[in-house]
Amino acid sequence: MRARGNIVAAATESGLFISEDLGGNFAAVAAGPQATSAQFDLDGAHLWFGGYESAATLTKMVLKTKKRELMPIPAMTKDAVAYIAQNPANKKQYAIATFTRGVYLSSDGGKSWKSIAQKGETR
């Protein structure tokens, strides 16, 4: 679960849910496949979330309109995005970590990814 201002996001087995009243009420914004992670952008306008159905996904959503953009991610076998982080010193730089301890770095806003660790071992 992540919070930004009055907005709280919860990644669950049933999808991604958002509350706009500090967690008083939640509404599904991505119902269906399991949501595995959620992270607000430092700009306060976007929410990134990982998902898994038959394959791993990473989605960037505009909070105001709920418009979603499926982001490219490296091929993952029986794995998914467990954590998403944005570099506050370079806002185009993101890192994702997977459940099998893979770590990937993007320097172009999530358009491409470079593996920097697999199974917890650096490359």
C-alpha atoms as a printed R data frame, in Angstrom:
    type eleno elety resid chain resno       x       y       z
1   ATOM     1    CA   MET     A     1   0.000   0.000   0.000
2   ATOM     2    CA   ARG     A     2   1.282   3.468  -0.914
3   ATOM     3    CA   ALA     A     3  -0.040   6.934  -0.050
4   ATOM     4    CA   ARG     A     4   0.357  10.402  -1.573
5   ATOM     5    CA   GLY     A     5  -1.587  13.234   0.012
6   ATOM     6    CA   ASN     A     6  -5.167  12.023   0.416
7   ATOM     7    CA   ILE     A     7  -4.718   9.236  -2.150
8   ATOM     8    CA   VAL     A     8  -3.914   5.681  -1.079
9   ATOM     9    CA   ALA     A     9  -3.174   2.869  -3.541
10  ATOM    10    CA   ALA     A    10  -3.436  -0.808  -2.671
11  ATOM    11    CA   ALA     A    11  -2.066  -3.619  -4.848
12  ATOM    12    CA   THR     A    12  -4.090  -6.788  -4.199
13  ATOM    13    CA   GLU     A    13  -4.793 -10.239  -5.630
14  ATOM    14    CA   SER     A    14  -7.949  -8.723  -7.172
15  ATOM    15    CA   GLY     A    15  -6.233  -5.758  -8.843
16  ATOM    16    CA   LEU     A    16  -5.341  -2.170  -7.990
17  ATOM    17    CA   PHE     A    17  -7.595  -0.120  -5.726
18  ATOM    18    CA   ILE     A    18  -7.428   3.604  -4.967
19  ATOM    19    CA   SER     A    19  -8.886   5.653  -2.137
20  ATOM    20    CA   GLU     A    20  -9.114   9.423  -2.452
21  ATOM    21    CA   ASP     A    21 -10.194   9.920   1.190
22  ATOM    22    CA   LEU     A    22  -7.185   8.637   3.146
23  ATOM    23    CA   GLY     A    23  -8.336   5.016   2.959
24  ATOM    24    CA   GLY     A    24 -11.953   5.523   4.003
25  ATOM    25    CA   ASN     A    25 -13.312   4.084   0.742
26  ATOM    26    CA   PHE     A    26 -11.569   2.192  -2.050
27  ATOM    27    CA   ALA     A    27 -12.545   1.784  -5.705
28  ATOM    28    CA   ALA     A    28 -11.047  -0.613  -8.243
29  ATOM    29    CA   VAL     A    29  -9.116   1.157 -11.003
30  ATOM    30    CA   ALA     A    30  -7.576  -1.990 -12.477
31  ATOM    31    CA   ALA     A    31  -9.817  -4.892 -11.494
32  ATOM    32    CA   GLY     A    32  -9.005  -8.401 -12.549
33  ATOM    33    CA   PRO     A    33  -5.428  -9.614 -12.676
34  ATOM    34    CA   GLN     A    34  -3.328  -9.472  -9.548
35  ATOM    35    CA   ALA     A    35  -1.559  -6.172  -8.820
36  ATOM    36    CA   THR     A    36   1.892  -6.885  -7.374
37  ATOM    37    CA   SER     A    37   3.204  -3.403  -6.540
38  ATOM    38    CA   ALA     A    38   2.319   0.282  -6.626
39  ATOM    39    CA   GLN     A    39   4.409   3.458  -6.529
40  ATOM    40    CA   PHE     A    40   3.487   7.129  -6.946
41  ATOM    41    CA   ASP     A    41   5.688   9.215  -9.248
42  ATOM    42    CA   LEU     A    42   7.498  12.085  -7.608
43  ATOM    43    CA   ASP     A    43   5.490  14.466  -9.834
44  ATOM    44    CA   GLY     A    44   2.340  13.515  -7.917
45  ATOM    45    CA   ALA     A    45   0.430  13.024 -11.167
46  ATOM    46    CA   HIS     A    46   1.171   9.368 -11.959
47  ATOM    47    CA   LEU     A    47   0.925   5.959 -10.327
48  ATOM    48    CA   TRP     A    48   2.972   2.998 -11.529
49  ATOM    49    CA   PHE     A    49   1.842  -0.534 -10.747
50  ATOM    50    CA   GLY     A    50   3.054  -4.031 -11.455
51  ATOM    51    CA   GLY     A    51   0.703  -6.850 -12.320
52  ATOM    52    CA   TYR     A    52   0.621 -10.522 -13.127
53  ATOM    53    CA   GLU     A    53  -1.834 -12.749 -14.936
54  ATOM    54    CA   SER     A    54  -0.112 -15.041 -17.429
55  ATOM    55    CA   ALA     A    55   2.908 -12.709 -17.579
56  ATOM    56    CA   ALA     A    56   4.341  -9.758 -15.684
57  ATOM    57    CA   THR     A    57   3.184  -6.232 -16.568
58  ATOM    58    CA   LEU     A    58   4.079  -2.685 -15.598
59  ATOM    59    CA   THR     A    59   1.531   0.101 -16.031
60  ATOM    60    CA   LYS     A    60   1.811   3.879 -15.676
61  ATOM    61    CA   MET     A    61  -1.481   5.604 -14.860
62  ATOM    62    CA   VAL     A    62  -2.420   9.293 -14.856
63  ATOM    63    CA   LEU     A    63  -4.105   9.804 -11.471
64  ATOM    64    CA   LYS     A    64  -6.482  12.556 -12.609
65  ATOM    65    CA   THR     A    65  -7.912  10.748 -15.654
66  ATOM    66    CA   LYS     A    66  -7.072   7.108 -14.764
67  ATOM    67    CA   LYS     A    67  -5.643   6.767 -18.306
68  ATOM    68    CA   ARG     A    68  -3.238   3.821 -18.351
69  ATOM    69    CA   GLU     A    69  -0.137   3.138 -20.432
70  ATOM    70    CA   LEU     A    70   1.383  -0.339 -20.518
71  ATOM    71    CA   MET     A    71   5.150   0.078 -20.146
72  ATOM    72    CA   PRO     A    72   7.710  -2.270 -21.701
73  ATOM    73    CA   ILE     A    73   9.574  -4.519 -19.263
74  ATOM    74    CA   PRO     A    74  12.225  -7.206 -19.622
75  ATOM    75    CA   ALA     A    75  11.013 -10.752 -20.263
76  ATOM    76    CA   MET     A    76  10.292 -12.501 -16.962
77  ATOM    77    CA   THR     A    77   9.505 -16.170 -16.430
78  ATOM    78    CA   LYS     A    78   7.269 -16.898 -13.430
79  ATOM    79    CA   ASP     A    79   8.223 -13.519 -11.970
80  ATOM    80    CA   ALA     A    80   6.695 -10.058 -11.573
81  ATOM    81    CA   VAL     A    81   7.514  -6.508 -10.461
82  ATOM    82    CA   ALA     A    82   7.631  -6.441  -6.654
83  ATOM    83    CA   TYR     A    83   8.979  -2.911  -6.177
84  ATOM    84    CA   ILE     A    84   9.213   0.288  -8.235
85  ATOM    85    CA   ALA     A    85  11.335   3.331  -7.369
86  ATOM    86    CA   GLN     A    86  12.080   6.677  -8.996
87  ATOM    87    CA   ASN     A    87  15.379   8.503  -8.507
88  ATOM    88    CA   PRO     A    88  14.659  11.918  -6.932
89  ATOM    89    CA   ALA     A    89  17.905  13.334  -8.361
90  ATOM    90    CA   ASN     A    90  17.098  12.134 -11.914
91  ATOM    91    CA   LYS     A    91  13.343  11.789 -12.402
92  ATOM    92    CA   LYS     A    92  13.720   9.899 -15.703
93  ATOM    93    CA   GLN     A    93  15.539   7.107 -13.849
94  ATOM    94    CA   TYR     A    94  13.512   4.211 -12.434
95  ATOM    95    CA   ALA     A    95  14.398   0.907 -10.861
96  ATOM    96    CA   ILE     A    96  12.259  -2.194 -10.594
97  ATOM    97    CA   ALA     A    97  12.933  -5.241  -8.453
98  ATOM    98    CA   THR     A    98  11.269  -8.609  -8.990
99  ATOM    99    CA   PHE     A    99  10.132 -11.346  -6.656
100 ATOM   100    CA   THR     A   100  13.079 -13.528  -7.763
101 ATOM   101    CA   ARG     A   101  15.483 -10.692  -6.862
102 ATOM   102    CA   GLY     A   102  16.102  -9.380 -10.360
103 ATOM   103    CA   VAL     A   103  16.838  -5.651 -10.494
104 ATOM   104    CA   TYR     A   104  16.499  -3.487 -13.598
105 ATOM   105    CA   LEU     A   105  17.339   0.153 -14.207
106 ATOM   106    CA   SER     A   106  15.786   2.557 -16.728
107 ATOM   107    CA   SER     A   107  17.313   5.924 -17.578
108 ATOM   108    CA   ASP     A   108  14.653   6.927 -20.103
109 ATOM   109    CA   GLY     A   109  11.435   7.027 -18.088
110 ATOM   110    CA   GLY     A   110  10.709   3.305 -18.290
111 ATOM   111    CA   LYS     A   111  11.026   2.887 -22.064
112 ATOM   112    CA   SER     A   112  13.978   0.486 -21.817
113 ATOM   113    CA   TRP     A   113  15.601  -1.496 -18.998
114 ATOM   114    CA   LYS     A   114  19.086  -2.742 -18.175
115 ATOM   115    CA   SER     A   115  19.575  -5.733 -15.885
116 ATOM   116    CA   ILE     A   116  21.853  -4.889 -12.946
117 ATOM   117    CA   ALA     A   117  21.171  -7.969 -10.785
118 ATOM   118    CA   GLN     A   118  19.724 -11.462 -11.165
119 ATOM   119    CA   LYS     A   119  18.798 -13.683  -8.215
120 ATOM   120    CA   GLY     A   120  20.341 -11.038  -5.974
121 ATOM   121    CA   GLU     A   121  23.760 -11.180  -7.667
122 ATOM   122    CA   THR     A   122  25.064  -8.052  -9.408
123 ATOM   123    CA   ARG     A   123  26.042  -8.232 -13.060
